[in-house]
Coordinates of C-alpha atoms and ligand atoms in Angstrom, one line a residue:
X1 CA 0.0 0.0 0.0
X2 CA 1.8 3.5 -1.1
X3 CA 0.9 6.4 1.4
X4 CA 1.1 9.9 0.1
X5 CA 0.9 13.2 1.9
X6 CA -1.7 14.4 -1.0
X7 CA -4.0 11.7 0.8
X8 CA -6.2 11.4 3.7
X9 CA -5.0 8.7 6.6
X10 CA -7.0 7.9 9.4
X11 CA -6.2 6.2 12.8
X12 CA -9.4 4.1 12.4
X13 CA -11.0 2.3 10.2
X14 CA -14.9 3.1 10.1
X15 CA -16.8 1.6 11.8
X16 CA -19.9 1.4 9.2
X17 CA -17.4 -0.5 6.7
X18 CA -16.8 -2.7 9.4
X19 CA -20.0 -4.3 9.6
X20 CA -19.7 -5.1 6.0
X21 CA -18.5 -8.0 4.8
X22 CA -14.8 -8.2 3.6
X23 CA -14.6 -6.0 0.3
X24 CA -11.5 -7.1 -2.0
X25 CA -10.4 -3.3 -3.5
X26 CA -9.4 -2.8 -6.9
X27 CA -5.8 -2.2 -6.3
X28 CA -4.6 -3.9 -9.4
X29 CA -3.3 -1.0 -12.5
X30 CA -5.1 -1.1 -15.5
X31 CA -3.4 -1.8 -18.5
X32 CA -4.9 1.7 -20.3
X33 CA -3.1 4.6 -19.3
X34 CA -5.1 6.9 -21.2
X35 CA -8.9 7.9 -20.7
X36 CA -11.5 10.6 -21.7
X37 CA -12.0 11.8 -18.3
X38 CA -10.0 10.8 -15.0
X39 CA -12.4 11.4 -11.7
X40 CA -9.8 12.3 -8.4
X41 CA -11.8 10.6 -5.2
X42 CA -14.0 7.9 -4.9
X43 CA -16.9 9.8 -2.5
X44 CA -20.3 10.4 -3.6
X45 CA -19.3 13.7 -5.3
X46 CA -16.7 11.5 -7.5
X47 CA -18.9 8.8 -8.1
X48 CA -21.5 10.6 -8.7
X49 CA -19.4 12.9 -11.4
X50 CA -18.3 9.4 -13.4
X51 CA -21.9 7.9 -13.2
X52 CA -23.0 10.8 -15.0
X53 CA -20.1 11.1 -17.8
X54 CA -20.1 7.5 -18.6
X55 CA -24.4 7.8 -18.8
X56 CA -24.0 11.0 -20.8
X57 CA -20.4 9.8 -22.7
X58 CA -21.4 5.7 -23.1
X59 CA -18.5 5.6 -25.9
X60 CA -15.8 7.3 -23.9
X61 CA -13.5 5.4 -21.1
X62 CA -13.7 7.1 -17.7
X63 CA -11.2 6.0 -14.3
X64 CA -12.0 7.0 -10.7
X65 CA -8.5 7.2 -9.0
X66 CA -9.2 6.7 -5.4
X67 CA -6.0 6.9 -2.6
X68 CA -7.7 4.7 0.1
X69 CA -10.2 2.4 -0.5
X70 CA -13.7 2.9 -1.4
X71 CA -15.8 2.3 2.4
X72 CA -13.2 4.1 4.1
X73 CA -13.3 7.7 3.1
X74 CA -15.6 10.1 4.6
X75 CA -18.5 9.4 2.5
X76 CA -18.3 5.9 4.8
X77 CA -17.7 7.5 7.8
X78 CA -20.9 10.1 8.2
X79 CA -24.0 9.7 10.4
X80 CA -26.1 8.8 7.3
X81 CA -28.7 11.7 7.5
X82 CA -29.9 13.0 3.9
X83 CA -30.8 16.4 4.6
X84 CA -32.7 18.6 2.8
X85 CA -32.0 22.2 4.3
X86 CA -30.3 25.0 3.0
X87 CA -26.7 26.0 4.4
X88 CA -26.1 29.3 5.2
X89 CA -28.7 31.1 2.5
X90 CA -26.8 35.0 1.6
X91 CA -27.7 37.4 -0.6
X92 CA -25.4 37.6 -3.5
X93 CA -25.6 39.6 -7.5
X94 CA -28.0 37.3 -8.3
X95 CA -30.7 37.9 -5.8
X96 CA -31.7 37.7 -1.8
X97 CA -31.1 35.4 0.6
X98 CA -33.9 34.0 0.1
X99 CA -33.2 33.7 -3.5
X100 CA -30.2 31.8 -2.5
X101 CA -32.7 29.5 0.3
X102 CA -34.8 28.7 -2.8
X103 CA -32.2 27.5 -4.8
X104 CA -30.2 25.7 -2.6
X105 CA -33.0 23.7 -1.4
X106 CA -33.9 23.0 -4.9
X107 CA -30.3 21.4 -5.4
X108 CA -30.3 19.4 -2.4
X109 CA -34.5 18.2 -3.4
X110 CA -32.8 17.0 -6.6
X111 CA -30.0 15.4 -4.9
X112 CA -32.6 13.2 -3.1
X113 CA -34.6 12.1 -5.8
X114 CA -31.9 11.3 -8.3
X115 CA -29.9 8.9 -5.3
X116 CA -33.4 7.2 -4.6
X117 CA -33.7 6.7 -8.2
X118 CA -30.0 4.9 -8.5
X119 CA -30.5 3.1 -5.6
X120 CA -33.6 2.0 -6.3
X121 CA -32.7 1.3 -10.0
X122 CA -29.5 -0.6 -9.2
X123 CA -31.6 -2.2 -6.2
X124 CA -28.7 -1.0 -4.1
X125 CA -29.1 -2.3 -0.4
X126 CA -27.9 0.6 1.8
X127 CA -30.2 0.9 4.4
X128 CA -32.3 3.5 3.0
X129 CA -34.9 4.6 5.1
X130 CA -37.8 7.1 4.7
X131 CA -39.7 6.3 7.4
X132 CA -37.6 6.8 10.5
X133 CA -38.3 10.8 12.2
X134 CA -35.5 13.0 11.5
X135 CA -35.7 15.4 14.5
X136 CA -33.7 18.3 14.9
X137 CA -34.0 19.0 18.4
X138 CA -33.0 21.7 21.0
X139 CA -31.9 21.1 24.4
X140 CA -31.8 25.0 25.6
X141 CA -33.8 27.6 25.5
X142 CA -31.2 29.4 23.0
X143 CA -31.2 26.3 20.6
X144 CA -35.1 26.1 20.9
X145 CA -35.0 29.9 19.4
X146 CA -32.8 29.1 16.7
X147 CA -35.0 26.3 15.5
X148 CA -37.8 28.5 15.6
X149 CA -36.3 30.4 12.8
X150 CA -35.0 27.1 11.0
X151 CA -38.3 26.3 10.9
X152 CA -39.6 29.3 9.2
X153 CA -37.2 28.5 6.4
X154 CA -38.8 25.5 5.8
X155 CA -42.7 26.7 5.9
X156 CA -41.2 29.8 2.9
X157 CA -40.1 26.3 0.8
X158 CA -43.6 24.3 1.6
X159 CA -41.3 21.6 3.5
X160 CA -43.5 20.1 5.9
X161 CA -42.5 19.1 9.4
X162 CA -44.6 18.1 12.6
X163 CA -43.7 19.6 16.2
X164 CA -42.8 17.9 19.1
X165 CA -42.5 19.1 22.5
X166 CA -40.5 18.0 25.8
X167 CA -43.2 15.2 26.4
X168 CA -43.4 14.0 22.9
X169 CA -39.3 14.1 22.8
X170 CA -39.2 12.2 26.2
X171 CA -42.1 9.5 24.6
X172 CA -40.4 9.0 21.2
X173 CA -37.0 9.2 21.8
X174 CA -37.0 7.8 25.8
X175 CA -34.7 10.9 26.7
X176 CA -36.1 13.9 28.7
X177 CA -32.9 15.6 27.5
X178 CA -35.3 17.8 25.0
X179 CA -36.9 20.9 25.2
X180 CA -38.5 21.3 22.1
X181 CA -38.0 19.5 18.3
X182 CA -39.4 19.3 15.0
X183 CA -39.7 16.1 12.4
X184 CA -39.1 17.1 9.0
X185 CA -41.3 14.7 6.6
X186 CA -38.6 15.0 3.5
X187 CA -35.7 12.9 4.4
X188 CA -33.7 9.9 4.7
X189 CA -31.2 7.8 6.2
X190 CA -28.6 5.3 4.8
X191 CA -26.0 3.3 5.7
X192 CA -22.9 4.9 4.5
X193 CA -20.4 2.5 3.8
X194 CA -22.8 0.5 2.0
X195 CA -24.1 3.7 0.1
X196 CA -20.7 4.1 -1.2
X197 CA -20.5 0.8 -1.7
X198 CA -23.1 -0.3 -3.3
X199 CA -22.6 3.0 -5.6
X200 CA -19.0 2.2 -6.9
X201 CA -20.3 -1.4 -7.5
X202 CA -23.2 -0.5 -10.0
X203 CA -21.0 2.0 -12.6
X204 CA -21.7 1.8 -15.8
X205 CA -19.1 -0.4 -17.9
X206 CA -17.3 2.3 -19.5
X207 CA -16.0 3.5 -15.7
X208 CA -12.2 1.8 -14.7
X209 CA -12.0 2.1 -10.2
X210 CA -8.5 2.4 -9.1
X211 CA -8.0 2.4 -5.3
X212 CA -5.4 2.8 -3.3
X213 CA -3.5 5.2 -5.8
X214 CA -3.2 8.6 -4.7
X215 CA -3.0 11.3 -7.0
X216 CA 0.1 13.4 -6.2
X217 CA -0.1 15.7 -8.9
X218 CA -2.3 17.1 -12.1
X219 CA -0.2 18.3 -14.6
X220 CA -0.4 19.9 -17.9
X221 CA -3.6 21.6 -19.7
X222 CA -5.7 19.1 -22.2
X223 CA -4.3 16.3 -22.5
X224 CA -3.6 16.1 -18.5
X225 CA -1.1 14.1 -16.8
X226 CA -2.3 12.4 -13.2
X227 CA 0.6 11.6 -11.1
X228 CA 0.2 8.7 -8.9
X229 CA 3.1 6.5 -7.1
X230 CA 2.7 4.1 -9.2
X231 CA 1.7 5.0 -12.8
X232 CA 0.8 8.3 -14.8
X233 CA -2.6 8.4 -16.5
X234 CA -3.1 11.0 -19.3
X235 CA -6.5 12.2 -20.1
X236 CA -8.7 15.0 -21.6
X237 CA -10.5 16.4 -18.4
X238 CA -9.7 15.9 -15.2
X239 CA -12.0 16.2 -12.1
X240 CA -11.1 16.8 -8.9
X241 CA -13.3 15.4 -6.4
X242 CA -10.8 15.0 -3.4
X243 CA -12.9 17.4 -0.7
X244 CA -10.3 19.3 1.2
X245 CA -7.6 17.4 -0.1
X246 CA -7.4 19.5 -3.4
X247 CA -5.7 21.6 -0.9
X248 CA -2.4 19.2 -1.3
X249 CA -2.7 19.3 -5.5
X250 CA -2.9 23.0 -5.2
X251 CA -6.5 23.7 -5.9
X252 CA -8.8 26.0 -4.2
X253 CA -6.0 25.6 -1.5
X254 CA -7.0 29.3 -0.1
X255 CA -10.9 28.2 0.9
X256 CA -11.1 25.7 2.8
X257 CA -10.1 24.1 6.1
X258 CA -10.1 20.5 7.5
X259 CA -12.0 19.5 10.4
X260 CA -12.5 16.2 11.9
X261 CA -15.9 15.1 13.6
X262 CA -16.4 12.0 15.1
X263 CA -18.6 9.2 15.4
X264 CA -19.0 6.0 17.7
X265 CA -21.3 2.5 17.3
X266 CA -22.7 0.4 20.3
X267 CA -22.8 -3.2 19.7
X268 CA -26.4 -4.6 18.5
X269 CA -28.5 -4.2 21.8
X270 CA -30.8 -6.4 24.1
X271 CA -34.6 -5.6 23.6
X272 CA -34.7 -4.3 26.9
X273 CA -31.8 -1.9 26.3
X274 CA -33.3 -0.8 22.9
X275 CA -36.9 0.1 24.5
X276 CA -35.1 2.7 26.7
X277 CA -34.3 4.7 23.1
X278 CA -37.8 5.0 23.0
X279 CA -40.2 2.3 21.2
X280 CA -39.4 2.8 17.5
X281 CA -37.4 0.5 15.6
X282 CA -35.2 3.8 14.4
X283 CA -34.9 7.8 14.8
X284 CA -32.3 10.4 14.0
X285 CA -31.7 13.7 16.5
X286 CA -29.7 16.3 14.8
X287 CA -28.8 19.4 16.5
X288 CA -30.1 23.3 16.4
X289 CA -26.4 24.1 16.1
X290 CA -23.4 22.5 14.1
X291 CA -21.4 22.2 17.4
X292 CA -23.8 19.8 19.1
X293 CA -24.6 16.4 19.2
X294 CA -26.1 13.8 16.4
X295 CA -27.7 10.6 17.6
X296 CA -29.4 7.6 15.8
X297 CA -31.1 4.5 16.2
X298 CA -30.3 2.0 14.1
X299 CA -30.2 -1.1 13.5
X300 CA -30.5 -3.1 16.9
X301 CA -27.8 0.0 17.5
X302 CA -26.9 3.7 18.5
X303 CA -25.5 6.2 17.2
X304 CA -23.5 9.1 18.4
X305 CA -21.7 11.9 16.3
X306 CA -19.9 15.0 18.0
X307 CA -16.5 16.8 18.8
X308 CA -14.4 18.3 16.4
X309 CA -10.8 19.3 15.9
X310 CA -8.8 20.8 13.7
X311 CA -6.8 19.7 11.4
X312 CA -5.6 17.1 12.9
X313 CA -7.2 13.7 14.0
X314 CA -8.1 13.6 17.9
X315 CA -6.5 10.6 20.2
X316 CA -8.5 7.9 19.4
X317 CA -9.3 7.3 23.3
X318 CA -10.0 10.6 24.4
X319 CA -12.7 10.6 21.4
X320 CA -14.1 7.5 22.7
X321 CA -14.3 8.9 26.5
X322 CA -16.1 12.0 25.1
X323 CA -18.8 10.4 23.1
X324 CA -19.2 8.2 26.1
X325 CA -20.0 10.9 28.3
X326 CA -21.9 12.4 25.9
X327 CA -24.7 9.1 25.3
X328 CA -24.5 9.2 29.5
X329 CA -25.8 12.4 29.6
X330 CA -28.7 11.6 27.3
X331 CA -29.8 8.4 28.5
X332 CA -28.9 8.1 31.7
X333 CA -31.4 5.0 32.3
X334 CA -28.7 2.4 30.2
X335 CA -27.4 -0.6 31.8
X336 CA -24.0 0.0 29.2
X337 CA -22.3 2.6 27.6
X338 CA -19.9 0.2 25.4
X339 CA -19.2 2.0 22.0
X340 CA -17.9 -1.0 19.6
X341 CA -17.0 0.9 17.3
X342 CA -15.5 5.0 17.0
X343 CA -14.1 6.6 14.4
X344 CA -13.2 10.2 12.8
X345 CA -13.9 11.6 9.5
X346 CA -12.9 14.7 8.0
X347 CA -15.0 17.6 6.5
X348 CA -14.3 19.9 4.5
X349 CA -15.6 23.7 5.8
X350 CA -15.2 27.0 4.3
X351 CA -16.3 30.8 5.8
X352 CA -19.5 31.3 4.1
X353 CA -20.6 27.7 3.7
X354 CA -20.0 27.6 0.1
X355 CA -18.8 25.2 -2.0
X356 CA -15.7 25.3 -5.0
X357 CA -18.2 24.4 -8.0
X358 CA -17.0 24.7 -11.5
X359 CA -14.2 25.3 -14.4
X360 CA -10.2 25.6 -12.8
X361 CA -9.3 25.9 -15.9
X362 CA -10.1 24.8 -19.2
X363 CA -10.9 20.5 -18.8
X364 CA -10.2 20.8 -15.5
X365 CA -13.1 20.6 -13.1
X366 CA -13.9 20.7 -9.1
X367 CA -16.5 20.5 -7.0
X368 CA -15.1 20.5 -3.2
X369 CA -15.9 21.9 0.1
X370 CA -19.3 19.9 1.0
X371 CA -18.9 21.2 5.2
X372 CA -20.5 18.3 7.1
X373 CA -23.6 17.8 4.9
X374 CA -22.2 16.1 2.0
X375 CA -24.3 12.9 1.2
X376 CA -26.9 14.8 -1.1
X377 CA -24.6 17.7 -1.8
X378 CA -22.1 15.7 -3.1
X379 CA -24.1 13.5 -5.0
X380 CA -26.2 16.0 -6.4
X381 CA -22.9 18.1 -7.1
X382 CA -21.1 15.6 -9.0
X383 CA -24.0 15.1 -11.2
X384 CA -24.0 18.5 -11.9
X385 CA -20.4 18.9 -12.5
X386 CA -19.8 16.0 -14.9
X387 CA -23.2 17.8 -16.9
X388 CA -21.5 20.7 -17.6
X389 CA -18.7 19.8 -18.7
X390 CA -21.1 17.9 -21.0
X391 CA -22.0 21.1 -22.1
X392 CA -26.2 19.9 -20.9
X393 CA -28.0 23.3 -19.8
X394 CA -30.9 23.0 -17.2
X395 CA -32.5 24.4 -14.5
X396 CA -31.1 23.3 -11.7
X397 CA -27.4 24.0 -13.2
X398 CA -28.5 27.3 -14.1
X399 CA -29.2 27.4 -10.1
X400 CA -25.9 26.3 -8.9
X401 CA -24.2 28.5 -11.2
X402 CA -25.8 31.4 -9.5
X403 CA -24.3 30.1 -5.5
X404 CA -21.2 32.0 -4.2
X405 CA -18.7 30.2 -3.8
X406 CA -16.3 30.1 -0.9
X407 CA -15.0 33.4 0.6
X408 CA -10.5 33.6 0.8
X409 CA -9.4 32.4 4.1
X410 CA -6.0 33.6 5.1
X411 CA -3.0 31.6 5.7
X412 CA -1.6 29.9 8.9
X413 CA -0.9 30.3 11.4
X414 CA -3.6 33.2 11.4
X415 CA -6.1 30.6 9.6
X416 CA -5.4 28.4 12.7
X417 CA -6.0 31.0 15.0
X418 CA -9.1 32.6 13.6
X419 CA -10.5 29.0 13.4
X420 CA -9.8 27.5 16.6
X421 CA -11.0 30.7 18.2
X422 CA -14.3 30.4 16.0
X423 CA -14.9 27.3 16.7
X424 CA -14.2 27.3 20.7
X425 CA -16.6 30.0 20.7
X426 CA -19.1 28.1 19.0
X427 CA -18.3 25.1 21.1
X428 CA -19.4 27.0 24.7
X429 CA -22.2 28.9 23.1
X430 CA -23.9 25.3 22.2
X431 CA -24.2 25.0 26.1
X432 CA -26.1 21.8 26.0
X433 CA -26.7 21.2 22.3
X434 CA -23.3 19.4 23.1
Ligands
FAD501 C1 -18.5 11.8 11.4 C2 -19.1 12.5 10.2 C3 -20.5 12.6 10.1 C4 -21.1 13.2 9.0 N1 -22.5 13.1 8.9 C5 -23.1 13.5 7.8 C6 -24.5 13.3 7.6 O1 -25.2 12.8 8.4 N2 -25.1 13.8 6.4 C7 -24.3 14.4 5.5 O2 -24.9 14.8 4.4 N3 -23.0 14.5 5.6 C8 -22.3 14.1 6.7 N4 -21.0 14.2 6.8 C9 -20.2 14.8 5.7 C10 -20.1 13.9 4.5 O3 -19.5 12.7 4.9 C11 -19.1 14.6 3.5 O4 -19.6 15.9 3.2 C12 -19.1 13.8 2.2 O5 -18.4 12.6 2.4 C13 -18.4 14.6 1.1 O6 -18.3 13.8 0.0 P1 -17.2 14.0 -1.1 O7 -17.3 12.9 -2.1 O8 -17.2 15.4 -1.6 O9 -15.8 13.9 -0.3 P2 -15.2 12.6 0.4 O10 -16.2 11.7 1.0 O11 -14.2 13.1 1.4 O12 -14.4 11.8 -0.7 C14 -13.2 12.3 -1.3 C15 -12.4 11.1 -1.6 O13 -11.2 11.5 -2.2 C16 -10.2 10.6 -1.8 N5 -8.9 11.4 -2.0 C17 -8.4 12.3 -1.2 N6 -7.2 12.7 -1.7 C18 -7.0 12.0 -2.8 C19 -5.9 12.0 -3.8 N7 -4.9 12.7 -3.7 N8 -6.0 11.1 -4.8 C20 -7.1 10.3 -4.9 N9 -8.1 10.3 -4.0 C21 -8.1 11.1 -3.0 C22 -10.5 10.3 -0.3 O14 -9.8 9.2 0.1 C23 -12.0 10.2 -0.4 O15 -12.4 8.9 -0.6 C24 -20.3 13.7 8.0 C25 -18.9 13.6 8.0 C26 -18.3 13.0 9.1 C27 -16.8 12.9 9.2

């Protein structure tokens, strides 16, 4: 296995892949060294860009290059919420913030419904679940305020949600933890790993997966070169679909910052240990601010996702003795707090909570910077990317092209600096959203 610095390595494996069966990865190089398009990153943006070329290109040869394996990046390692809400709506040249709420949440609608639809088409078993409550759910009075507002949002774009208050919280979920919540009605959950999965296993025939390869660099301008350790590909457009780690190839190095979130997995519980969680067979508790905690039930299991550091991946133990404490302080009532499985993944944030969508330079494409909602995002974005270099028109491209993109963060150490302090303060002003 060849390690680069230009890819991402993590202490842990995750913990979703591990309840997988064995995968074998396709490690072994092709014998073609040159291809219409090469794809950098096997997550859903990546995947999602080579569905679409090969579907709209069936007579040109496409090759993801992927540095780990395909299971283990982030797009494996998330909580498995599909959400449909708008990040961060500004005003911007091309209209109000609500202009920009409308047509974000149009992208992220069309996300949905086009991962249903190859999932359902390619019968891809993931875990997908529609029925399950996705609660976002205040635990202070503060958070309770925001949500009121969050939930405004949703009324302006006819999104429909039911309310819930401490009692219904405490009856559903078997927490009193809860002040106040809503369900939205648009949503799902999936399990990641077997998302991603079940996504790089159903490409169409004229897509080539190479994993463990990391691209070090992307050189030249039509026809490309790909540098990887162990062979250069040449190719007519390149797309990079590496999240923050376009950084280390030298794109859109100036927007975005890595943090790590983390996640932890009890083992499959009794029946009496699974009734405390309240009596449905599954539920999903996001937070009123993105410093708090996420929680599902899932499977015979529970989640928990929270923390975050930056930069750098947290000790391993001290992660696990955090989410620990965390689940305690929920559900005080369980006879065990054994996580089987915890784990860290990166995301990819920038200032404004915009993405890098669009043209580098000319065959040379990226769509990066998906913060900690990528699952539809990335999806959706990939689509969209690999469509215009198609040269399609619609709609909903028309839509993206009209999002800012991600504001210029300065370098370290004052990038550093300005984000530890931003996200500290965030940290203690989520109080017990935490
Ligand atoms: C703990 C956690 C919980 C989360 N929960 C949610 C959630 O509930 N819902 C949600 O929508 N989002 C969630 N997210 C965020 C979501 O996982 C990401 O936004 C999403 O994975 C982004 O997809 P992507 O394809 O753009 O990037 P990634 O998934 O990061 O994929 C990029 C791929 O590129 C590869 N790569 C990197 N460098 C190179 C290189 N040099 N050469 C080749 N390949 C390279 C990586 O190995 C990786 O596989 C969560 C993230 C974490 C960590």
């Amino acid at each position: 296995m060849t390690y680069s610095k230009a890819a991402p390595r993590y202490a842990v494996g995750s913990g979703w892949n591990a309840l997988l069966p064995r995968r074998v990865p396709h490690e072994q190089l092709p014998k073609e060294r040159r291809y219409h398009a090469i794809v950098v990153g096997a997550g859903y943006t990546g995947l999602a860009a080579a569905r679409r070329l090969a579907e709209l290109m069936p007579e040109k040869d496409i090759i993801v290059i992927e540095a780990s394996e395909i299971g283990e990046g982030s797009s494996a390692r998330n909580s498995g919420f599909l959400s449909p809400s708008a990040i961060e709506p500004r005003p911007n040249a091309y209209g109000s913030a609500e202009d920009d709420a409308n047509r974000k949440t149009r992208i992220v609608l069309a996300g949905l419904e086009w991962l249903r639809t190859v999932v359902e088409e390619h019968r891809i078993d993931c875990d997908w679940d529609e029925k399950a409550p996705r609660i976002v759910a205040a635990a202070t009075r503060q958070g309770e305020h925001r949500l009121l507002s969050s939930r405004q949002a949703l009324e302006k774009r006819n999104l429909k949600y039911l309310e819930h208050d401490a009692q219904g919280l405490r009856t559903l979920l078997g927490t009193d933890y809860y002040l106040y919540g809503y369900e939205t009605l648009t949503r799902a959950f999936i399990q990641p790993a077997a998302l991603i999965r079940g996504l790089a296993d159903t490409l169409p025939s004229n897509v080539t997966v190479l994993e463990h390869a990391a691209v070090e660099a992307v050189e030249g301008s039509g026809p490309f070169k790909v540098r990887t350790p162990r062979a250069e590909f040449v190719a007519d457009k390149v797309f990079i679909a590496n999240n923050a780690h376009a950084r280390a190839l030298g794109f859109v190095a100036d927007r975005m910052i890595i943090v790590y979130t983390y996640a932890g997995l009890t083992p499959e519980l009794e029946d009496d240990e699974l009734g405390r969680l309240g009596p449905l067979p599954a539920w999903g508790v996001l937070p009123p601010t993105r410093m708090g905690t996420t929680m599902r039930k899932v499977g015979r299991r529970f989640l928990i996702r929270s923390s975050w550091s930056y930069e750098k991946e947290a000790n391993p133990k001290k992660v696990r003795s955090t989410l620990t404490r965390l689940f305690r302080r929920r559900f005080p009532q369980m006879r065990s707090y054994h996580l089987e499985h915890v784990w860290g993944g990166m995301t990819a944030i920038t200032v404004n909570g915009g993405m890098y969508f669009g043209e580098l330079r000319p065959g040379l494409y990226a769509s990066v910077g998906c913060q900690g909602a990528g699952v539809l995002r990335g999806n959706i974005h990939g689509k969209l990317l690999a469509e215009m270099a198609c040269g399609s028109q619609s709609p909903l491209l028309t839509d993206r092209l009209m999002l800012t993109g991600p504001d210029w963060i300065p370098p370290e150490p004052f990038r550093g600096i300005g984000a530890i302090a931003r996200m500290t303060w965030e940290h203690w002003r989520a109080g017990r959203e935490y």
